[in-house]
PDB file of C-alpha atoms and ligand atoms in Angstrom:
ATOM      1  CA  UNK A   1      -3.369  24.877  14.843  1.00 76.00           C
ATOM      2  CA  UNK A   2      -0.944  25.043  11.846  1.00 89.00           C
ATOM      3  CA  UNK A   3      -0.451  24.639   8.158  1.00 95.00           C
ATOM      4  CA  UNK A   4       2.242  22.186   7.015  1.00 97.00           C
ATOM      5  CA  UNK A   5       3.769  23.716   3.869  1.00 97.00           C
ATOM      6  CA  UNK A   6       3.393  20.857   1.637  1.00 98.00           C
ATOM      7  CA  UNK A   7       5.870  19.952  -0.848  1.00 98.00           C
ATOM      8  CA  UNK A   8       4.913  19.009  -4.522  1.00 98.00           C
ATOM      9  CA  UNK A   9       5.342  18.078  -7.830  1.00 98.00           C
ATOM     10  CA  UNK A  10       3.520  19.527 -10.832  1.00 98.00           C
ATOM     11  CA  UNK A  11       3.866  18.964 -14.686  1.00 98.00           C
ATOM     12  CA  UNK A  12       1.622  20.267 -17.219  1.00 97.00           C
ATOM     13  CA  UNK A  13      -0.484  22.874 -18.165  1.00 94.00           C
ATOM     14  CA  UNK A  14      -3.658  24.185 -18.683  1.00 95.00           C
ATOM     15  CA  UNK A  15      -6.942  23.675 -15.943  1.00 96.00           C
ATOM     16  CA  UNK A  16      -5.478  23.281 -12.501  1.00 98.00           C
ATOM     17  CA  UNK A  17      -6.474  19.694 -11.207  1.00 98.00           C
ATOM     18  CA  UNK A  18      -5.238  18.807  -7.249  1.00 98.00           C
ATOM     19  CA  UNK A  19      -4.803  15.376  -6.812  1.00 98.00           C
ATOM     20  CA  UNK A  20      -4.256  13.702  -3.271  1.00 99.00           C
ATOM     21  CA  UNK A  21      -2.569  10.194  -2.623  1.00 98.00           C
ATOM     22  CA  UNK A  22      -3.592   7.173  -0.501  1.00 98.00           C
ATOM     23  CA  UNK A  23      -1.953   6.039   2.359  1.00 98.00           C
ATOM     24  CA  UNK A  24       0.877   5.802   3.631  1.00 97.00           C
ATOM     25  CA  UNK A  25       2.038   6.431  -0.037  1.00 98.00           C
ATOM     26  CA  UNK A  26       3.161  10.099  -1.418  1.00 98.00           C
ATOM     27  CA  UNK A  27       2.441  11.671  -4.929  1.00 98.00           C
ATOM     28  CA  UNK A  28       4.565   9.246  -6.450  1.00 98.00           C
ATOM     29  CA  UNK A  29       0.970   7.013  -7.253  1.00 98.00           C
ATOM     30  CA  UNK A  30       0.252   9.627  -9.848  1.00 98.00           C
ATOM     31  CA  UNK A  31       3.624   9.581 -11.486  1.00 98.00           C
ATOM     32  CA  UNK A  32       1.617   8.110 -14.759  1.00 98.00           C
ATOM     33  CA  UNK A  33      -1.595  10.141 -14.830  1.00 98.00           C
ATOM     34  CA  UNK A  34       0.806  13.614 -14.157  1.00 98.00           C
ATOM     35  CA  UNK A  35       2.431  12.628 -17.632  1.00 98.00           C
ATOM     36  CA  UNK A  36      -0.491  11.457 -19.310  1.00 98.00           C
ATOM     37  CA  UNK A  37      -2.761  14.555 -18.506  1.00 98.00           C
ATOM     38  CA  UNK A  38       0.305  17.393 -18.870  1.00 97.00           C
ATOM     39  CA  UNK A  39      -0.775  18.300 -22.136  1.00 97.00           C
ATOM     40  CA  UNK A  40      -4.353  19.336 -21.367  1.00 95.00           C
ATOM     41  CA  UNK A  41      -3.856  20.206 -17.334  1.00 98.00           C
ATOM     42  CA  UNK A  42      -1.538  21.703 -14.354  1.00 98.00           C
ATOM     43  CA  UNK A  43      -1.269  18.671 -12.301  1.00 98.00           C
ATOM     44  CA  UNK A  44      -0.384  19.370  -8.954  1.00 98.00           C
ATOM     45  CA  UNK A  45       0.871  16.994  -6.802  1.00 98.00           C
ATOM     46  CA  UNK A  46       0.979  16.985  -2.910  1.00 98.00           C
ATOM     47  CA  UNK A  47       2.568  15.059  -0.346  1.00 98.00           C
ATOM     48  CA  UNK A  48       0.195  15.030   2.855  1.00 98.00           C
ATOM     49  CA  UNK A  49       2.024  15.845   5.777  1.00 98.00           C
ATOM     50  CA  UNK A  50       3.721  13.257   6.787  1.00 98.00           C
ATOM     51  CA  UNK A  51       4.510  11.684   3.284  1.00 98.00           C
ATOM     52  CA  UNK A  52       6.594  11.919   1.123  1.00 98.00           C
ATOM     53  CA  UNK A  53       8.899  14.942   1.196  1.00 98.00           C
ATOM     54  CA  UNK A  54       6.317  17.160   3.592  1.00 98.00           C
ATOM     55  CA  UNK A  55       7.061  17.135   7.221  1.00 97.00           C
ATOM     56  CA  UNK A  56       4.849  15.884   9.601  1.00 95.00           C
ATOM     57  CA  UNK A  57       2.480  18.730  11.516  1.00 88.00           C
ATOM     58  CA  UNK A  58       2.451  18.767  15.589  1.00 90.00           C
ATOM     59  CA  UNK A  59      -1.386  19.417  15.193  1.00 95.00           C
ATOM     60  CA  UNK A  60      -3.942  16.836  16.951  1.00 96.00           C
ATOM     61  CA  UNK A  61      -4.727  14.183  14.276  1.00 97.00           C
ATOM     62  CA  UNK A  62      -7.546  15.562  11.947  1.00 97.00           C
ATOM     63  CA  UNK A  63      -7.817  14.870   8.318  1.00 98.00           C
ATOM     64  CA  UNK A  64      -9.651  18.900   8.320  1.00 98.00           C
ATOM     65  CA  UNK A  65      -5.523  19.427   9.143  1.00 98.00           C
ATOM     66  CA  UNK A  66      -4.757  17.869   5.392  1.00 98.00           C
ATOM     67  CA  UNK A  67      -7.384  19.862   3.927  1.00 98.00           C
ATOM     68  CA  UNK A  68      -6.331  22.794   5.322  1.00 98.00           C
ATOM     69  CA  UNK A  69      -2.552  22.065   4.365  1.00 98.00           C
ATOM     70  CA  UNK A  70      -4.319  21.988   0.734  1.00 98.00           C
ATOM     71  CA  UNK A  71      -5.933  25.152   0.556  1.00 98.00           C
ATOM     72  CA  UNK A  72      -2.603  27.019   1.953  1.00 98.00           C
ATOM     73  CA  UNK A  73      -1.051  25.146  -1.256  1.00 98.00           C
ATOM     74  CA  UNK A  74      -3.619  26.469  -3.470  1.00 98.00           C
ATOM     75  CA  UNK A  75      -2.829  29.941  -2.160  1.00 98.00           C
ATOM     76  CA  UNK A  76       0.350  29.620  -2.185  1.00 98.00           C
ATOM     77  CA  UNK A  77       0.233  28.366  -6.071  1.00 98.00           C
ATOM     78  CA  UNK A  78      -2.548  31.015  -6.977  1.00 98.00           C
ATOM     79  CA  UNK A  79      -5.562  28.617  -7.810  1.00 98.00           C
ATOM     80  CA  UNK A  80      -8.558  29.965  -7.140  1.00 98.00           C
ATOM     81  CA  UNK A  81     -10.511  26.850  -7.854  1.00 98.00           C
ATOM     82  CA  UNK A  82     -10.004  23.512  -9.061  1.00 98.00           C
ATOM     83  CA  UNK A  83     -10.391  19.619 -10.494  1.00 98.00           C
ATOM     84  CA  UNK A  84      -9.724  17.791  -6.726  1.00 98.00           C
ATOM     85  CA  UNK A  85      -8.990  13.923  -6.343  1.00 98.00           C
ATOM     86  CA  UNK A  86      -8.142  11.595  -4.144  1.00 98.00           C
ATOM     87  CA  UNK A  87      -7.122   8.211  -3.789  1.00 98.00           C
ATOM     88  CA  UNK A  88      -8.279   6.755  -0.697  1.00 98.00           C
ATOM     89  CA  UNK A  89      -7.115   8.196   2.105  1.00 98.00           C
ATOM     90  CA  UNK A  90      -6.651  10.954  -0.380  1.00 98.00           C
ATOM     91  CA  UNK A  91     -10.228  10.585  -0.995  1.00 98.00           C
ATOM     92  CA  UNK A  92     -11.528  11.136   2.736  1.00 98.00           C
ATOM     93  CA  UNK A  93      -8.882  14.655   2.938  1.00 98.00           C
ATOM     94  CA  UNK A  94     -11.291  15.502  -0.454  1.00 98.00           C
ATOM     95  CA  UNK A  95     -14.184  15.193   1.544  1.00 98.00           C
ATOM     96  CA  UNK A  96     -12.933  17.312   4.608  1.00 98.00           C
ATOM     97  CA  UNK A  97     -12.213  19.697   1.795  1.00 98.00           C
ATOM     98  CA  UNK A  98     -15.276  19.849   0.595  1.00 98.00           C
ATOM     99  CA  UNK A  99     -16.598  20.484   4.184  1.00 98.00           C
ATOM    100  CA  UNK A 100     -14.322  23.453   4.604  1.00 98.00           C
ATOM    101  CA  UNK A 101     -13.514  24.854   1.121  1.00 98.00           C
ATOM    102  CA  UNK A 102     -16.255  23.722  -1.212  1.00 98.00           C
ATOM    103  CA  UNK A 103     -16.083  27.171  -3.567  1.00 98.00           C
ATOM    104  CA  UNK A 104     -12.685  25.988  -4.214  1.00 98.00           C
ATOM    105  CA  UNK A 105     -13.487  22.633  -5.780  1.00 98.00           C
ATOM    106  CA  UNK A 106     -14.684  22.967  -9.787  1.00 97.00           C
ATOM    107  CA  UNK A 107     -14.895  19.110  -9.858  1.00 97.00           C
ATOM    108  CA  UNK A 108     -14.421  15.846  -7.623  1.00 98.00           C
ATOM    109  CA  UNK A 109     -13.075  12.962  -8.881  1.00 98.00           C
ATOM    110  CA  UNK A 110     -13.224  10.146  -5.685  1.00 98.00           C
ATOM    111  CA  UNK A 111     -10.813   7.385  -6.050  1.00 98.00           C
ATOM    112  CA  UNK A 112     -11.110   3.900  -4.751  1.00 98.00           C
ATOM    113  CA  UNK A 113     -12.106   5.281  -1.269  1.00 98.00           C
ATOM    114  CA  UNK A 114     -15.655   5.540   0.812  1.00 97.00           C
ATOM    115  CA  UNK A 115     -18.039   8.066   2.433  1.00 98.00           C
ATOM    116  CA  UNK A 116     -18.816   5.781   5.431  1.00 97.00           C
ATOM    117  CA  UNK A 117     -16.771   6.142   8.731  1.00 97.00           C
ATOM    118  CA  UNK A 118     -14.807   3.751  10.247  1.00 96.00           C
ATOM    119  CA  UNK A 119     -16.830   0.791  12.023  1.00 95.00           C
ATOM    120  CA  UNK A 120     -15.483   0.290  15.766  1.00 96.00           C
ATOM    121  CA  UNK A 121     -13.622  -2.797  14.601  1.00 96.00           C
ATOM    122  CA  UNK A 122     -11.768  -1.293  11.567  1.00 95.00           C
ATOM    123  CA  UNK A 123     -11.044   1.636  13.841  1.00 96.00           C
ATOM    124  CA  UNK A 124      -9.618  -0.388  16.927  1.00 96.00           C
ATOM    125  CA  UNK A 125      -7.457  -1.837  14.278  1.00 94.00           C
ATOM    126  CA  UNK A 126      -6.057   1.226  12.796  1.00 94.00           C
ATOM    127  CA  UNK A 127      -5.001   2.385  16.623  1.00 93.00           C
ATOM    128  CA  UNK A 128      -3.856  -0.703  16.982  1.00 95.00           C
ATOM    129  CA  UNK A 129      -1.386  -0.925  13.324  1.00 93.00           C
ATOM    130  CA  UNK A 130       0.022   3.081  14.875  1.00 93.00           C
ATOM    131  CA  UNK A 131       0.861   0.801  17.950  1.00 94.00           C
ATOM    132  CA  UNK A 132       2.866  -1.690  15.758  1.00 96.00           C
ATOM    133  CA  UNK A 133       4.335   0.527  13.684  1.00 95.00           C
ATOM    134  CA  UNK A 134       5.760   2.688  16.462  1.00 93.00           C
ATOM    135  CA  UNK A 135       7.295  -0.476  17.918  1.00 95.00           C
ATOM    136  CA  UNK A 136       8.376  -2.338  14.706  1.00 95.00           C
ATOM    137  CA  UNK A 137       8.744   0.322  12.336  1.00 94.00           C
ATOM    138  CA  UNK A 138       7.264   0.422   8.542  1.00 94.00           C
ATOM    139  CA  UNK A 139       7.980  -2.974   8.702  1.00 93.00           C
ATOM    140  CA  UNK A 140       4.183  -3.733  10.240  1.00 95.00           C
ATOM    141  CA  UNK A 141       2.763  -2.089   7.543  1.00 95.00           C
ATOM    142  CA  UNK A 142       3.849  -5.297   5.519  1.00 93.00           C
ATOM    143  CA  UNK A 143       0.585  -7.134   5.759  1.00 92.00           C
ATOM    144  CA  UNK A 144      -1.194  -4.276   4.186  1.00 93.00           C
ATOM    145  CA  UNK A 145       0.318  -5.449   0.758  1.00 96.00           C
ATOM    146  CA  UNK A 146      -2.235  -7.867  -0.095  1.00 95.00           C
ATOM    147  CA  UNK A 147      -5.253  -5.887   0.239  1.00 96.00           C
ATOM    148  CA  UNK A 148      -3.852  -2.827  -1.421  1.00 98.00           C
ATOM    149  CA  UNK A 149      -2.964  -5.062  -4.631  1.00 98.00           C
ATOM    150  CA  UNK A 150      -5.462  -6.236  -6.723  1.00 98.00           C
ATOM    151  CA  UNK A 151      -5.388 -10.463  -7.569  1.00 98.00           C
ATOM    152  CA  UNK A 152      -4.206  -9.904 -10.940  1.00 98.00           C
ATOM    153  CA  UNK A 153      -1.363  -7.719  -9.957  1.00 98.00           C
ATOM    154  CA  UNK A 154      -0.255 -10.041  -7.161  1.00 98.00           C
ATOM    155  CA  UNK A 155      -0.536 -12.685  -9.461  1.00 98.00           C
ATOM    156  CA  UNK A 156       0.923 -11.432 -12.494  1.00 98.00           C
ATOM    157  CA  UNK A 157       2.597  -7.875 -11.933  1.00 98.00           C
ATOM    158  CA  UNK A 158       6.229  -9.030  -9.534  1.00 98.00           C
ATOM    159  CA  UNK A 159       7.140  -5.496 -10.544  1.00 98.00           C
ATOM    160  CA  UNK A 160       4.214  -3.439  -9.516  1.00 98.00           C
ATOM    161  CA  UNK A 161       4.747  -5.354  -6.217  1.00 98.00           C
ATOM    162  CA  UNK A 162       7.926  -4.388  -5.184  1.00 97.00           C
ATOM    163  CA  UNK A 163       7.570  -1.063  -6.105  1.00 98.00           C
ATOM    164  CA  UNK A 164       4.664  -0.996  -3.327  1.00 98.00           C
ATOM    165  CA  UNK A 165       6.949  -2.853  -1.100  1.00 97.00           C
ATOM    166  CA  UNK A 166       9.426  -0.320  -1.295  1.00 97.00           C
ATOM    167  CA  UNK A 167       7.207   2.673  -1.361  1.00 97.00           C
ATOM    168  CA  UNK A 168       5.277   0.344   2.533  1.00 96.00           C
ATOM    169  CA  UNK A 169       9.036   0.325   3.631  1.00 95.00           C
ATOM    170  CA  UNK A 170       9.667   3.900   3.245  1.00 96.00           C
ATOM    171  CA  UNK A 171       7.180   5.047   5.301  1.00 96.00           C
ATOM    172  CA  UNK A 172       7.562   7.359   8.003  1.00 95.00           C
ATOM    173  CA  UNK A 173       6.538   6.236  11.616  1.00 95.00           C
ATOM    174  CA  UNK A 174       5.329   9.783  12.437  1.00 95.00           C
ATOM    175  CA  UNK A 175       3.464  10.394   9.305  1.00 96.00           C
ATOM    176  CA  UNK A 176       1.608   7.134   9.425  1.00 96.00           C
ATOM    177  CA  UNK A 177       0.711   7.137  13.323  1.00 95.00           C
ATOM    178  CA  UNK A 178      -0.490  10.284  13.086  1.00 96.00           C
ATOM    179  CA  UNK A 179      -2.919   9.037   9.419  1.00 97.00           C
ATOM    180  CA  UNK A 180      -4.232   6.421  11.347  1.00 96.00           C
ATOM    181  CA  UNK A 181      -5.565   8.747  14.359  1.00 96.00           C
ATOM    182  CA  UNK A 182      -6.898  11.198  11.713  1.00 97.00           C
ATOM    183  CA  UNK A 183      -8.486   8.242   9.609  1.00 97.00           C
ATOM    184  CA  UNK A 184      -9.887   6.493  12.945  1.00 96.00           C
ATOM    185  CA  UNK A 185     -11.493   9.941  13.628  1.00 96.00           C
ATOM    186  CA  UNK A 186     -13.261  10.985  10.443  1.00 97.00           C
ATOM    187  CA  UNK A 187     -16.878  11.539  10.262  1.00 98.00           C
ATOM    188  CA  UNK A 188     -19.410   9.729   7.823  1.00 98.00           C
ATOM    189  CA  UNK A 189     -19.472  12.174   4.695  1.00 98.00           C
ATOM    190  CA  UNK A 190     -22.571  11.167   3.511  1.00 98.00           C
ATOM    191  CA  UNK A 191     -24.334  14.427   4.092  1.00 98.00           C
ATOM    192  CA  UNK A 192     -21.060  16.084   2.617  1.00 98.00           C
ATOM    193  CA  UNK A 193     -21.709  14.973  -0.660  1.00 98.00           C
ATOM    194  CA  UNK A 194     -25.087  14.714  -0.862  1.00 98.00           C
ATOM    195  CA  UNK A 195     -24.676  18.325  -0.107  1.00 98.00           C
ATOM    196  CA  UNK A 196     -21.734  18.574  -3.248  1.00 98.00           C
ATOM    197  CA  UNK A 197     -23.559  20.425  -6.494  1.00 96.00           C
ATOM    198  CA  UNK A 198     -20.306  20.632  -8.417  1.00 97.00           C
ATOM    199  CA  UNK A 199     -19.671  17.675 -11.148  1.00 97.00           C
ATOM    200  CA  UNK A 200     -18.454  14.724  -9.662  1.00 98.00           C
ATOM    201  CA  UNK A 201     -17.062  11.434 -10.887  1.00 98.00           C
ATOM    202  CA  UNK A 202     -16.059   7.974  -8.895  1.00 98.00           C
ATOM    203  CA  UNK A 203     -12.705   5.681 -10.045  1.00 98.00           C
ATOM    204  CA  UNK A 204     -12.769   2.035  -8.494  1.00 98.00           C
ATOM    205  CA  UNK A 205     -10.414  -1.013  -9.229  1.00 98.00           C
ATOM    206  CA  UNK A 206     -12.750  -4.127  -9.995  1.00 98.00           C
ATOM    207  CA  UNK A 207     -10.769  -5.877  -7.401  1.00 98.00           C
ATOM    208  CA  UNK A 208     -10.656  -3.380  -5.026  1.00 98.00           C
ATOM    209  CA  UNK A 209     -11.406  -5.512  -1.900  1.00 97.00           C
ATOM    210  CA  UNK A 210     -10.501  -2.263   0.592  1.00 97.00           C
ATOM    211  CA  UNK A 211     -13.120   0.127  -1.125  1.00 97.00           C
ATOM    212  CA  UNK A 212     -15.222  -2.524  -3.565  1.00 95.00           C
ATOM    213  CA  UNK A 213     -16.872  -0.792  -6.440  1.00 93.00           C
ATOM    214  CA  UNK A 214     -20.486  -1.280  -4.681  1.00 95.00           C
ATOM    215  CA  UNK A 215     -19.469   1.912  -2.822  1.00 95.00           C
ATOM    216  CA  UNK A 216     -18.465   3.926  -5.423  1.00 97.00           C
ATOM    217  CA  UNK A 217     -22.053   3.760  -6.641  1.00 97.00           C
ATOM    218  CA  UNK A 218     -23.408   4.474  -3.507  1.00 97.00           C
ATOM    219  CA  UNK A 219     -21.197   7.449  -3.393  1.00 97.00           C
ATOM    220  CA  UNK A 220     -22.370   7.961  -6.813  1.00 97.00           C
ATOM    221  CA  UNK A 221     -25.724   8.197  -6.345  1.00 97.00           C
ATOM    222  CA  UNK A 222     -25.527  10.496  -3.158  1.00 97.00           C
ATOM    223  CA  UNK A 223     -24.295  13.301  -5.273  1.00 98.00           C
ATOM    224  CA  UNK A 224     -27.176  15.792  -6.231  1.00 96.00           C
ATOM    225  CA  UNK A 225     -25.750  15.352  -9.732  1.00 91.00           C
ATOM    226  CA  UNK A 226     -25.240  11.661  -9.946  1.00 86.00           C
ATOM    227  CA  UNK A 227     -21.893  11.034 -10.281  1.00 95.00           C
ATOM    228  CA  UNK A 228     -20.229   8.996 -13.196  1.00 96.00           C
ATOM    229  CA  UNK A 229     -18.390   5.549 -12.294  1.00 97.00           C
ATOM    230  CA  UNK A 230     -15.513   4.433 -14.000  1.00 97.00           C
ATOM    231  CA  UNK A 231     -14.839   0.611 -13.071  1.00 98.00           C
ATOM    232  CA  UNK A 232     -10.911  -0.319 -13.872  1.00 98.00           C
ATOM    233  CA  UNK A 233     -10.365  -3.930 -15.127  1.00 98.00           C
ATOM    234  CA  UNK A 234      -7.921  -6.093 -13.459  1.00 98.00           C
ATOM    235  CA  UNK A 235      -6.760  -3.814 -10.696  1.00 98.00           C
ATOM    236  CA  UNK A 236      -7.515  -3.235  -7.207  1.00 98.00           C
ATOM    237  CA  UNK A 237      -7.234  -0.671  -4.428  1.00 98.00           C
ATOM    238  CA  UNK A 238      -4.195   1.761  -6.222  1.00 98.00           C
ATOM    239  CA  UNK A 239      -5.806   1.581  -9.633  1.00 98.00           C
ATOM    240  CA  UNK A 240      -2.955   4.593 -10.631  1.00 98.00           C
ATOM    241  CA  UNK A 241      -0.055   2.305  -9.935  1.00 98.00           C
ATOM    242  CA  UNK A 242      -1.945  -1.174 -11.004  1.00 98.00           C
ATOM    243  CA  UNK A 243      -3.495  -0.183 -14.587  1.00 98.00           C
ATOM    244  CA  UNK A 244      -2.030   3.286 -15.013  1.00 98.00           C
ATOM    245  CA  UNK A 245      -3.436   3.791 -18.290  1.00 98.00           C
ATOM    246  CA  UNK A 246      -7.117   2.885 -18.251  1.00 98.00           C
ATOM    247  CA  UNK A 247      -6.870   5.376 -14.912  1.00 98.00           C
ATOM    248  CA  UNK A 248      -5.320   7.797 -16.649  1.00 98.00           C
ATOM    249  CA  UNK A 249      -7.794   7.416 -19.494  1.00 98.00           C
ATOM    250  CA  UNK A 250     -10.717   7.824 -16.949  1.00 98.00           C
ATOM    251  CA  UNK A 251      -9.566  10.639 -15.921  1.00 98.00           C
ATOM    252  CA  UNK A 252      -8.813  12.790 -19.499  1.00 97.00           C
ATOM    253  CA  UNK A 253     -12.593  11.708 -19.524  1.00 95.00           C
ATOM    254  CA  UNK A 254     -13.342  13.241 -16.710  1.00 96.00           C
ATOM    255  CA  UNK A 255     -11.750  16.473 -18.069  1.00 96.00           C
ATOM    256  CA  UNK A 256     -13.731  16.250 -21.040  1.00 94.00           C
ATOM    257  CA  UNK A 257     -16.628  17.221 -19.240  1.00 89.00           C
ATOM    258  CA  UNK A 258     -15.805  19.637 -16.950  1.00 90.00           C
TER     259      UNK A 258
HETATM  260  C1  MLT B 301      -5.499   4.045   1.667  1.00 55.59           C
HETATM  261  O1  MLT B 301      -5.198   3.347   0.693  1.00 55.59           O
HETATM  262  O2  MLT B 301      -5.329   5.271   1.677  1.00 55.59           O
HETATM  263  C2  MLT B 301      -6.045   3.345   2.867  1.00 55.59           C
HETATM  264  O3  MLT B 301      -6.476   2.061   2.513  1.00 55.59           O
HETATM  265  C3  MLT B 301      -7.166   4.137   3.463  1.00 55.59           C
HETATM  266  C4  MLT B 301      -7.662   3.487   4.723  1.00 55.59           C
HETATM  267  O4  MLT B 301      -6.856   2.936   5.478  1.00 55.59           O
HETATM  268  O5  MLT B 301      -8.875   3.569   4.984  1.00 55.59           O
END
């Protein structure tokens, strides 16, 4: 077992706040909300392994693996503790976080994403997309497109949807193969946050068809504390990249009361 040595971006200063992208993105889907938070936080940035600029790890597939490559960026960045999101996939490596390192998460902010596991079907699908993209390349990633985008985007936003073209194009076979195996594997995290005491807060695009808002209140209201819900207008699954600012907005909120 190893720790990838992640590489990041960070801008800002001021309370340390962690935030984790979706898949099979990299940091670049909180270009915006890095900018619009600098002046009140240290945004820090990571590319899960496989992602981005990070290289991929020769562990078994585990999303405990990405939480783990966290932490050893935490220490390596001397944060004791701090404001951890996710988006999505993002989302899932908070939640195997909070399993493994809870005292070093102030605040959780859970981003278009879900507590549940993976029913068989969606999970014989994910094995099966790792097949396709080891055969095809990025390029069977394609299809994803339409359920990452919200209807408005798709519909009104050509720009916003090339930029996620590119970004589904420039994915790396290894990194996304080895996602899928982790994300087929991951246990329910109910219990995980029911067991979470620290101040939580839930981020969901209106449209979001992938993780639909009726599951950020149930994840809501499994927190001890019941979390608060933010519900972004006219975007879907990568609220960050689809309304930037109302996101961003949501989450200077959530600093407000933490
Ligand atoms: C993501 O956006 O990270 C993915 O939709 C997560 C998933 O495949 O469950």
């Amino acid at each position: 077992m190893s720790v990838v040595d992640l590489a990041y971006a960070e801008q800002g200063d001021g309370r340390p706040v962690v935030l984790l992208h979706a898949f099979p993105l990299s940091r670049v889907v909180f270009d915006e909300q890095a900018r619009g938070l600098a002046d009140r936080a240290r945004v820090v940035l990571p590319d899960l392994r496989g992602f981005g600029e990070s290289p991929a790890g020769d562990d078994e597939p585990s999303l405990d693996r990405m939480a783990d490559d966290v932490a050893a960026l935490l220490d390596r960045l001397g944060l004791e503790r701090v404001v951890l999101g996710g988006l999505s996939m993002g989302g899932y490596v908070v939640m195997a976080f909070l399993r493994r390192h809870p005292e070093r998460v102030s605040a959780v902010v859970l981003m278009d994403t879900k507590a549940g596991a993976d029913p068989p079907a969606a999970r014989e699908n994910r094995l099966r997309v790792a097949e396709a993209v080891l055969e095809q390349g990025p390029r069977a990633l394609r299809p994803m497109l339409d359920a990452l985008l919200g209807e408005t985007t798709r519909r009104e936003r050509p720009d916003v949807v090339d930029r996620v073209t590119a970004w589904l194009d420039a994915a790396r076979p290894d990194g996304v193969v080895w996602a899928q195996r982790a994300m087929a594997d991951r246990p329910d995290s109910t219990a995980t946050l029911a067991a979470t005491s620290q101040p939580a807060f839930c981020v969901v695009g209106e449209e979001d068809t992938l993780s639909p808002h009726e599951e950020a209140l149930a994840m809501a209201a499994t927190f001890p504390r019941e979390a608060v819900v933010h519900v972004i207008p006219r975007a879907g699954h990568l609220t960050t990249v689809e309304a930037p600012g109302p996101t961003t907005g949501a989450l200077r909120d959530v600093l407000r009361h933490v």
